[in-house]
PDB file of C-alpha atoms in Angstrom:
ATOM      1  CA  MET A   1      17.287   9.505  -5.256  1.00 56.00           C
ATOM      2  CA  SER A   2      16.319   6.719  -2.855  1.00 83.00           C
ATOM      3  CA  ILE A   3      12.896   5.117  -3.146  1.00 95.00           C
ATOM      4  CA  ARG A   4      10.443   6.158  -0.434  1.00 98.00           C
ATOM      5  CA  LEU A   5       7.750   3.578   0.247  1.00 98.00           C
ATOM      6  CA  ALA A   6       4.575   4.221   2.249  1.00 98.00           C
ATOM      7  CA  VAL A   7       2.606   1.057   3.014  1.00 98.00           C
ATOM      8  CA  PHE A   8      -0.893   1.447   4.425  1.00 98.00           C
ATOM      9  CA  ASP A   9      -3.186  -0.915   6.235  1.00 98.00           C
ATOM     10  CA  CYS A  10      -6.680  -0.832   4.726  1.00 97.00           C
ATOM     11  CA  ASP A  11      -9.579  -1.323   7.199  1.00 94.00           C
ATOM     12  CA  GLY A  12      -9.297   1.240   9.970  1.00 95.00           C
ATOM     13  CA  THR A  13      -6.604   3.221   8.161  1.00 97.00           C
ATOM     14  CA  LEU A  14      -7.726   3.976   4.603  1.00 98.00           C
ATOM     15  CA  VAL A  15     -11.396   3.014   4.930  1.00 97.00           C
ATOM     16  CA  ASP A  16     -13.935   2.514   7.691  1.00 94.00           C
ATOM     17  CA  GLY A  17     -15.138  -1.016   7.020  1.00 87.00           C
ATOM     18  CA  GLN A  18     -16.183  -1.979  10.536  1.00 88.00           C
ATOM     19  CA  ALA A  19     -19.918  -2.212   9.810  1.00 89.00           C
ATOM     20  CA  ALA A  20     -19.368  -4.588   6.905  1.00 89.00           C
ATOM     21  CA  VAL A  21     -16.956  -6.737   8.918  1.00 91.00           C
ATOM     22  CA  CYS A  22     -19.227  -6.909  11.964  1.00 94.00           C
ATOM     23  CA  ASN A  23     -22.294  -7.760   9.884  1.00 94.00           C
ATOM     24  CA  ALA A  24     -20.516 -10.508   7.946  1.00 94.00           C
ATOM     25  CA  MET A  25     -19.071 -11.963  11.143  1.00 96.00           C
ATOM     26  CA  ARG A  26     -22.475 -12.011  12.792  1.00 96.00           C
ATOM     27  CA  THR A  27     -23.946 -13.796   9.769  1.00 97.00           C
ATOM     28  CA  ALA A  28     -21.101 -16.320   9.752  1.00 97.00           C
ATOM     29  CA  PHE A  29     -21.605 -17.282  13.406  1.00 97.00           C
ATOM     30  CA  GLU A  30     -25.371 -17.530  12.933  1.00 97.00           C
ATOM     31  CA  THR A  31     -24.849 -19.741   9.881  1.00 96.00           C
ATOM     32  CA  VAL A  32     -22.653 -22.146  11.852  1.00 96.00           C
ATOM     33  CA  GLY A  33     -24.996 -22.075  14.842  1.00 96.00           C
ATOM     34  CA  LEU A  34     -22.688 -20.377  17.325  1.00 96.00           C
ATOM     35  CA  PRO A  35     -23.353 -17.259  19.443  1.00 95.00           C
ATOM     36  CA  ALA A  36     -22.072 -14.203  17.604  1.00 96.00           C
ATOM     37  CA  PRO A  37     -19.302 -12.249  19.379  1.00 96.00           C
ATOM     38  CA  PRO A  38     -20.010  -8.626  20.304  1.00 95.00           C
ATOM     39  CA  ASN A  39     -19.000  -5.980  17.784  1.00 94.00           C
ATOM     40  CA  SER A  40     -16.389  -4.682  20.216  1.00 93.00           C
ATOM     41  CA  SER A  41     -14.590  -8.036  20.030  1.00 95.00           C
ATOM     42  CA  VAL A  42     -14.858  -8.163  16.235  1.00 95.00           C
ATOM     43  CA  ARG A  43     -13.289  -4.705  15.914  1.00 90.00           C
ATOM     44  CA  ARG A  44     -10.317  -5.920  17.971  1.00 90.00           C
ATOM     45  CA  ILE A  45      -9.407  -8.576  15.398  1.00 90.00           C
ATOM     46  CA  VAL A  46      -9.663  -6.373  12.290  1.00 90.00           C
ATOM     47  CA  GLY A  47      -6.257  -6.528  10.628  1.00 86.00           C
ATOM     48  CA  LEU A  48      -5.579 -10.176  11.380  1.00 89.00           C
ATOM     49  CA  SER A  49      -5.883 -12.791   8.671  1.00 91.00           C
ATOM     50  CA  LEU A  50      -9.361 -14.324   8.701  1.00 93.00           C
ATOM     51  CA  PRO A  51      -8.466 -17.818  10.047  1.00 95.00           C
ATOM     52  CA  VAL A  52      -6.465 -16.246  12.897  1.00 94.00           C
ATOM     53  CA  ALA A  53      -9.265 -13.787  13.622  1.00 95.00           C
ATOM     54  CA  ILE A  54     -11.820 -16.615  13.745  1.00 96.00           C
ATOM     55  CA  ARG A  55      -9.676 -18.621  16.159  1.00 96.00           C
ATOM     56  CA  ASN A  56      -9.399 -15.585  18.431  1.00 95.00           C
ATOM     57  CA  LEU A  57     -13.157 -14.986  18.365  1.00 97.00           C
ATOM     58  CA  ALA A  58     -14.089 -18.639  18.902  1.00 97.00           C
ATOM     59  CA  PRO A  59     -11.217 -20.194  20.870  1.00 95.00           C
ATOM     60  CA  ASP A  60     -13.354 -23.055  22.208  1.00 94.00           C
ATOM     61  CA  ALA A  61     -14.815 -24.091  18.841  1.00 95.00           C
ATOM     62  CA  GLU A  62     -13.666 -27.211  17.016  1.00 95.00           C
ATOM     63  CA  ALA A  63     -11.263 -26.966  14.070  1.00 96.00           C
ATOM     64  CA  GLU A  64     -14.060 -27.969  11.692  1.00 96.00           C
ATOM     65  CA  GLN A  65     -16.226 -25.158  13.032  1.00 97.00           C
ATOM     66  CA  HIS A  66     -13.366 -22.702  12.482  1.00 97.00           C
ATOM     67  CA  THR A  67     -13.189 -23.833   8.857  1.00 97.00           C
ATOM     68  CA  HIS A  68     -16.943 -23.420   8.427  1.00 97.00           C
ATOM     69  CA  LEU A  69     -16.837 -19.964  10.033  1.00 97.00           C
ATOM     70  CA  VAL A  70     -14.124 -18.829   7.609  1.00 96.00           C
ATOM     71  CA  GLU A  71     -16.149 -20.093   4.647  1.00 97.00           C
ATOM     72  CA  ALA A  72     -19.377 -18.552   5.974  1.00 97.00           C
ATOM     73  CA  TYR A  73     -17.735 -15.172   6.576  1.00 95.00           C
ATOM     74  CA  ARG A  74     -16.301 -15.061   3.066  1.00 93.00           C
ATOM     75  CA  ALA A  75     -19.655 -16.009   1.582  1.00 95.00           C
ATOM     76  CA  ALA A  76     -21.503 -13.418   3.674  1.00 94.00           C
ATOM     77  CA  PHE A  77     -19.096 -10.629   2.823  1.00 91.00           C
ATOM     78  CA  PHE A  78     -19.110 -11.470  -0.881  1.00 90.00           C
ATOM     79  CA  ALA A  79     -22.914 -11.599  -0.947  1.00 93.00           C
ATOM     80  CA  ALA A  80     -23.126  -8.235   0.784  1.00 89.00           C
ATOM     81  CA  ARG A  81     -20.626  -6.665  -1.606  1.00 85.00           C
ATOM     82  CA  THR A  82     -22.267  -7.992  -4.764  1.00 87.00           C
ATOM     83  CA  SER A  83     -25.665  -6.732  -3.567  1.00 88.00           C
ATOM     84  CA  GLY A  84     -24.263  -3.262  -2.858  1.00 84.00           C
ATOM     85  CA  GLN A  85     -24.625  -3.518   0.913  1.00 84.00           C
ATOM     86  CA  VAL A  86     -20.939  -3.035   1.795  1.00 82.00           C
ATOM     87  CA  ALA A  87     -20.048   0.517   2.730  1.00 83.00           C
ATOM     88  CA  GLU A  88     -16.324   1.169   3.163  1.00 91.00           C
ATOM     89  CA  PRO A  89     -16.022   4.965   3.119  1.00 94.00           C
ATOM     90  CA  LEU A  90     -12.629   6.623   2.975  1.00 97.00           C
ATOM     91  CA  TYR A  91     -11.606   8.453   6.102  1.00 97.00           C
ATOM     92  CA  ASP A  92     -11.469  12.230   5.859  1.00 97.00           C
ATOM     93  CA  GLY A  93      -8.465  13.505   3.946  1.00 98.00           C
ATOM     94  CA  ILE A  94      -7.197  10.114   2.787  1.00 98.00           C
ATOM     95  CA  ARG A  95      -7.806  10.648  -0.924  1.00 97.00           C
ATOM     96  CA  GLU A  96      -5.979  13.992  -0.839  1.00 97.00           C
ATOM     97  CA  LEU A  97      -3.134  12.479   1.187  1.00 98.00           C
ATOM     98  CA  LEU A  98      -2.614   9.615  -1.264  1.00 98.00           C
ATOM     99  CA  ASP A  99      -2.715  11.945  -4.275  1.00 97.00           C
ATOM    100  CA  ASP A 100      -0.200  14.260  -2.612  1.00 97.00           C
ATOM    101  CA  LEU A 101       2.209  11.459  -1.728  1.00 97.00           C
ATOM    102  CA  HIS A 102       1.980  10.041  -5.245  1.00 97.00           C
ATOM    103  CA  ARG A 103       2.717  13.466  -6.778  1.00 96.00           C
ATOM    104  CA  CYS A 104       5.706  13.857  -4.476  1.00 95.00           C
ATOM    105  CA  GLY A 105       7.261  10.629  -5.702  1.00 96.00           C
ATOM    106  CA  TRP A 106       6.350   8.219  -2.930  1.00 98.00           C
ATOM    107  CA  VAL A 107       5.728   4.604  -3.920  1.00 98.00           C
ATOM    108  CA  LEU A 108       2.484   3.463  -2.298  1.00 98.00           C
ATOM    109  CA  GLY A 109       1.473   0.032  -1.096  1.00 98.00           C
ATOM    110  CA  VAL A 110      -1.095  -1.794   1.023  1.00 98.00           C
ATOM    111  CA  ALA A 111      -0.591  -4.604   3.529  1.00 98.00           C
ATOM    112  CA  THR A 112      -3.895  -5.926   4.830  1.00 96.00           C
ATOM    113  CA  GLY A 113      -5.737  -8.851   6.328  1.00 92.00           C
ATOM    114  CA  LYS A 114      -8.268  -8.543   3.494  1.00 91.00           C
ATOM    115  CA  SER A 115      -8.359 -10.987   0.601  1.00 90.00           C
ATOM    116  CA  ASP A 116      -7.013 -10.058  -2.841  1.00 94.00           C
ATOM    117  CA  ARG A 117     -10.575  -9.784  -4.154  1.00 89.00           C
ATOM    118  CA  GLY A 118     -11.739  -7.694  -1.212  1.00 88.00           C
ATOM    119  CA  LEU A 119      -8.837  -5.268  -1.356  1.00 94.00           C
ATOM    120  CA  LYS A 120      -8.967  -4.720  -5.104  1.00 94.00           C
ATOM    121  CA  GLY A 121     -12.727  -4.266  -4.987  1.00 90.00           C
ATOM    122  CA  CYS A 122     -12.438  -1.710  -2.207  1.00 92.00           C
ATOM    123  CA  LEU A 123      -9.690   0.326  -3.897  1.00 96.00           C
ATOM    124  CA  ALA A 124     -11.346   0.141  -7.312  1.00 94.00           C
ATOM    125  CA  ASN A 125     -14.632   1.356  -5.838  1.00 92.00           C
ATOM    126  CA  HIS A 126     -12.842   4.520  -4.693  1.00 95.00           C
ATOM    127  CA  GLY A 127     -10.837   4.944  -7.905  1.00 96.00           C
ATOM    128  CA  LEU A 128      -7.559   4.410  -6.044  1.00 97.00           C
ATOM    129  CA  LEU A 129      -6.296   1.120  -7.426  1.00 97.00           C
ATOM    130  CA  ASP A 130      -3.852   2.668  -9.892  1.00 96.00           C
ATOM    131  CA  LEU A 131      -2.091   4.663  -7.162  1.00 98.00           C
ATOM    132  CA  PHE A 132      -0.659   1.550  -5.515  1.00 98.00           C
ATOM    133  CA  ALA A 133       2.414  -0.237  -6.804  1.00 98.00           C
ATOM    134  CA  THR A 134       2.248  -3.197  -4.424  1.00 98.00           C
ATOM    135  CA  LEU A 135      -0.744  -4.918  -2.790  1.00 98.00           C
ATOM    136  CA  GLN A 136      -0.095  -7.545  -0.129  1.00 98.00           C
ATOM    137  CA  THR A 137      -2.950  -9.520   1.412  1.00 96.00           C
ATOM    138  CA  ALA A 138      -3.741 -12.430   3.686  1.00 90.00           C
ATOM    139  CA  ASP A 139      -4.262 -14.653   0.632  1.00 92.00           C
ATOM    140  CA  ARG A 140      -0.513 -14.944   0.145  1.00 92.00           C
ATOM    141  CA  HIS A 141       1.067 -14.283   3.530  1.00 95.00           C
ATOM    142  CA  PRO A 142       0.874 -15.286   7.182  1.00 94.00           C
ATOM    143  CA  SER A 143      -1.160 -13.020   9.423  1.00 94.00           C
ATOM    144  CA  LYS A 144       0.180  -9.798  10.848  1.00 96.00           C
ATOM    145  CA  PRO A 145       2.300  -9.133  12.841  1.00 96.00           C
ATOM    146  CA  TYR A 146       4.485 -11.588  10.885  1.00 96.00           C
ATOM    147  CA  PRO A 147       6.495  -9.312   8.546  1.00 97.00           C
ATOM    148  CA  ALA A 148       6.123 -11.215   5.249  1.00 97.00           C
ATOM    149  CA  MET A 149       3.588  -8.783   3.745  1.00 97.00           C
ATOM    150  CA  LEU A 150       5.763  -5.772   4.416  1.00 98.00           C
ATOM    151  CA  GLU A 151       8.942  -7.518   3.319  1.00 98.00           C
ATOM    152  CA  GLN A 152       7.344  -8.423  -0.016  1.00 98.00           C
ATOM    153  CA  ALA A 153       6.104  -4.862  -0.480  1.00 98.00           C
ATOM    154  CA  MET A 154       9.658  -3.584   0.041  1.00 98.00           C
ATOM    155  CA  ALA A 155      11.009  -6.156  -2.405  1.00 97.00           C
ATOM    156  CA  ASP A 156       8.419  -5.160  -5.019  1.00 97.00           C
ATOM    157  CA  ALA A 157       9.321  -1.485  -4.675  1.00 97.00           C
ATOM    158  CA  PHE A 158      13.092  -2.010  -4.311  1.00 96.00           C
ATOM    159  CA  ALA A 159      12.844   0.021  -1.106  1.00 97.00           C
ATOM    160  CA  ALA A 160      15.124  -0.277   1.898  1.00 97.00           C
ATOM    161  CA  PRO A 161      13.539  -0.772   5.337  1.00 97.00           C
ATOM    162  CA  SER A 162      15.013   2.559   6.427  1.00 96.00           C
ATOM    163  CA  ALA A 163      13.108   4.280   3.585  1.00 97.00           C
ATOM    164  CA  THR A 164       9.829   2.452   4.282  1.00 98.00           C
ATOM    165  CA  VAL A 165       6.966   3.589   6.499  1.00 98.00           C
ATOM    166  CA  MET A 166       4.207   1.255   7.668  1.00 98.00           C
ATOM    167  CA  ILE A 167       1.017   3.135   8.546  1.00 98.00           C
ATOM    168  CA  GLY A 168      -1.772   1.426  10.455  1.00 98.00           C
ATOM    169  CA  ASP A 169      -4.381   1.614  13.164  1.00 97.00           C
ATOM    170  CA  THR A 170      -3.587  -1.549  15.141  1.00 96.00           C
ATOM    171  CA  ALA A 171      -0.763  -2.876  17.254  1.00 97.00           C
ATOM    172  CA  TYR A 172      -0.410  -5.664  14.654  1.00 96.00           C
ATOM    173  CA  ASP A 173       0.652  -3.072  12.058  1.00 98.00           C
ATOM    174  CA  ILE A 174       3.162  -1.476  14.408  1.00 98.00           C
ATOM    175  CA  GLU A 175       4.648  -4.830  15.425  1.00 98.00           C
ATOM    176  CA  MET A 176       4.919  -5.883  11.780  1.00 98.00           C
ATOM    177  CA  ALA A 177       6.760  -2.675  10.904  1.00 98.00           C
ATOM    178  CA  LYS A 178       9.232  -3.161  13.733  1.00 98.00           C
ATOM    179  CA  ALA A 179       9.821  -6.792  12.737  1.00 98.00           C
ATOM    180  CA  ALA A 180      10.604  -5.686   9.161  1.00 98.00           C
ATOM    181  CA  GLY A 181      12.828  -2.785  10.203  1.00 98.00           C
ATOM    182  CA  ALA A 182      10.469  -0.136   8.795  1.00 98.00           C
ATOM    183  CA  ARG A 183       9.240   3.073  10.444  1.00 98.00           C
ATOM    184  CA  PRO A 184       6.016   2.373  12.378  1.00 98.00           C
ATOM    185  CA  ILE A 185       3.439   5.180  12.352  1.00 98.00           C
ATOM    186  CA  GLY A 186      -0.017   4.783  13.837  1.00 98.00           C
ATOM    187  CA  VAL A 187      -3.305   6.519  13.126  1.00 98.00           C
ATOM    188  CA  ALA A 188      -5.779   7.484  15.837  1.00 98.00           C
ATOM    189  CA  TRP A 189      -8.999   7.007  13.851  1.00 97.00           C
ATOM    190  CA  GLY A 190      -9.014   3.211  13.652  1.00 95.00           C
ATOM    191  CA  TYR A 191      -9.676   0.244  15.933  1.00 92.00           C
ATOM    192  CA  HIS A 192      -6.889   0.263  18.555  1.00 95.00           C
ATOM    193  CA  ALA A 193      -6.329   3.012  21.108  1.00 95.00           C
ATOM    194  CA  VAL A 194      -3.463   5.480  20.777  1.00 97.00           C
ATOM    195  CA  GLU A 195      -1.918   4.100  23.966  1.00 98.00           C
ATOM    196  CA  GLU A 196      -1.835   0.596  22.495  1.00 97.00           C
ATOM    197  CA  LEU A 197      -0.099   1.845  19.358  1.00 98.00           C
ATOM    198  CA  MET A 198       2.522   3.704  21.359  1.00 98.00           C
ATOM    199  CA  ASP A 199       3.057   0.726  23.679  1.00 98.00           C
ATOM    200  CA  ALA A 200       3.573  -1.478  20.599  1.00 98.00           C
ATOM    201  CA  GLY A 201       6.379   0.822  19.459  1.00 98.00           C
ATOM    202  CA  ALA A 202       4.821   3.415  17.171  1.00 98.00           C
ATOM    203  CA  GLU A 203       7.167   6.264  16.343  1.00 98.00           C
ATOM    204  CA  ALA A 204       4.160   8.591  16.393  1.00 98.00           C
ATOM    205  CA  VAL A 205       0.364   8.453  16.063  1.00 98.00           C
ATOM    206  CA  ALA A 206      -1.352  10.870  13.679  1.00 98.00           C
ATOM    207  CA  ALA A 207      -4.632  12.421  14.771  1.00 98.00           C
ATOM    208  CA  ASN A 208      -5.746  13.134  11.186  1.00 98.00           C
ATOM    209  CA  ALA A 209      -4.590  12.855   7.591  1.00 98.00           C
ATOM    210  CA  ALA A 210      -2.933  16.297   7.607  1.00 97.00           C
ATOM    211  CA  GLU A 211      -0.870  15.369  10.636  1.00 98.00           C
ATOM    212  CA  LEU A 212       0.080  12.091   8.988  1.00 98.00           C
ATOM    213  CA  ARG A 213       1.351  14.022   5.940  1.00 97.00           C
ATOM    214  CA  ASP A 214       3.501  16.165   8.231  1.00 96.00           C
ATOM    215  CA  LEU A 215       4.971  13.044   9.868  1.00 96.00           C
ATOM    216  CA  LEU A 216       5.949  11.718   6.421  1.00 94.00           C
ATOM    217  CA  ARG A 217       7.772  14.887   5.351  1.00 83.00           C
TER     218      ARG A 217
END
């Protein structure tokens, strides 16, 4: 039996972390003394690796300021998490979907712009860490849509691209899947519009977790 691999993005796909991201980004810009971008702009960059996201949000800033913004964001997010102020609730139906896929023999993975520490903390908080066989983060790979994260997940699972599905809420996820030769499936509850996901090449876009399960059958 061939290995079936389902790789999920995290923020905007498994969990709704936008409040935590927006708050930490606002704190980072205030710390460095720059005007904070609007939350709508911050939501657009969720999924990118942090240095790339910072460059997109502050294109006119100096390289040293970019470095300070990255450091300030990480410090702000870590401080919020350790003080219990980070809320990253699971989207409706996600826990049941993951349990069902695991029972049915799917290998599960995550490919995310989060850090190793951030991803493991998020999954552990929801009691989901043990479900995932491969965790790929921005700490060890170039930013999406470069396919390195997904390629490493496939290598870890010994899964062929044709038997791999990449599931995400942004065009970056869809473009990464296409670059790696995997099936790209979008979700409609995240940070990019359905039309953007389809334009990027999504095979389909699920409206909810039950519909996503049907697409994976």
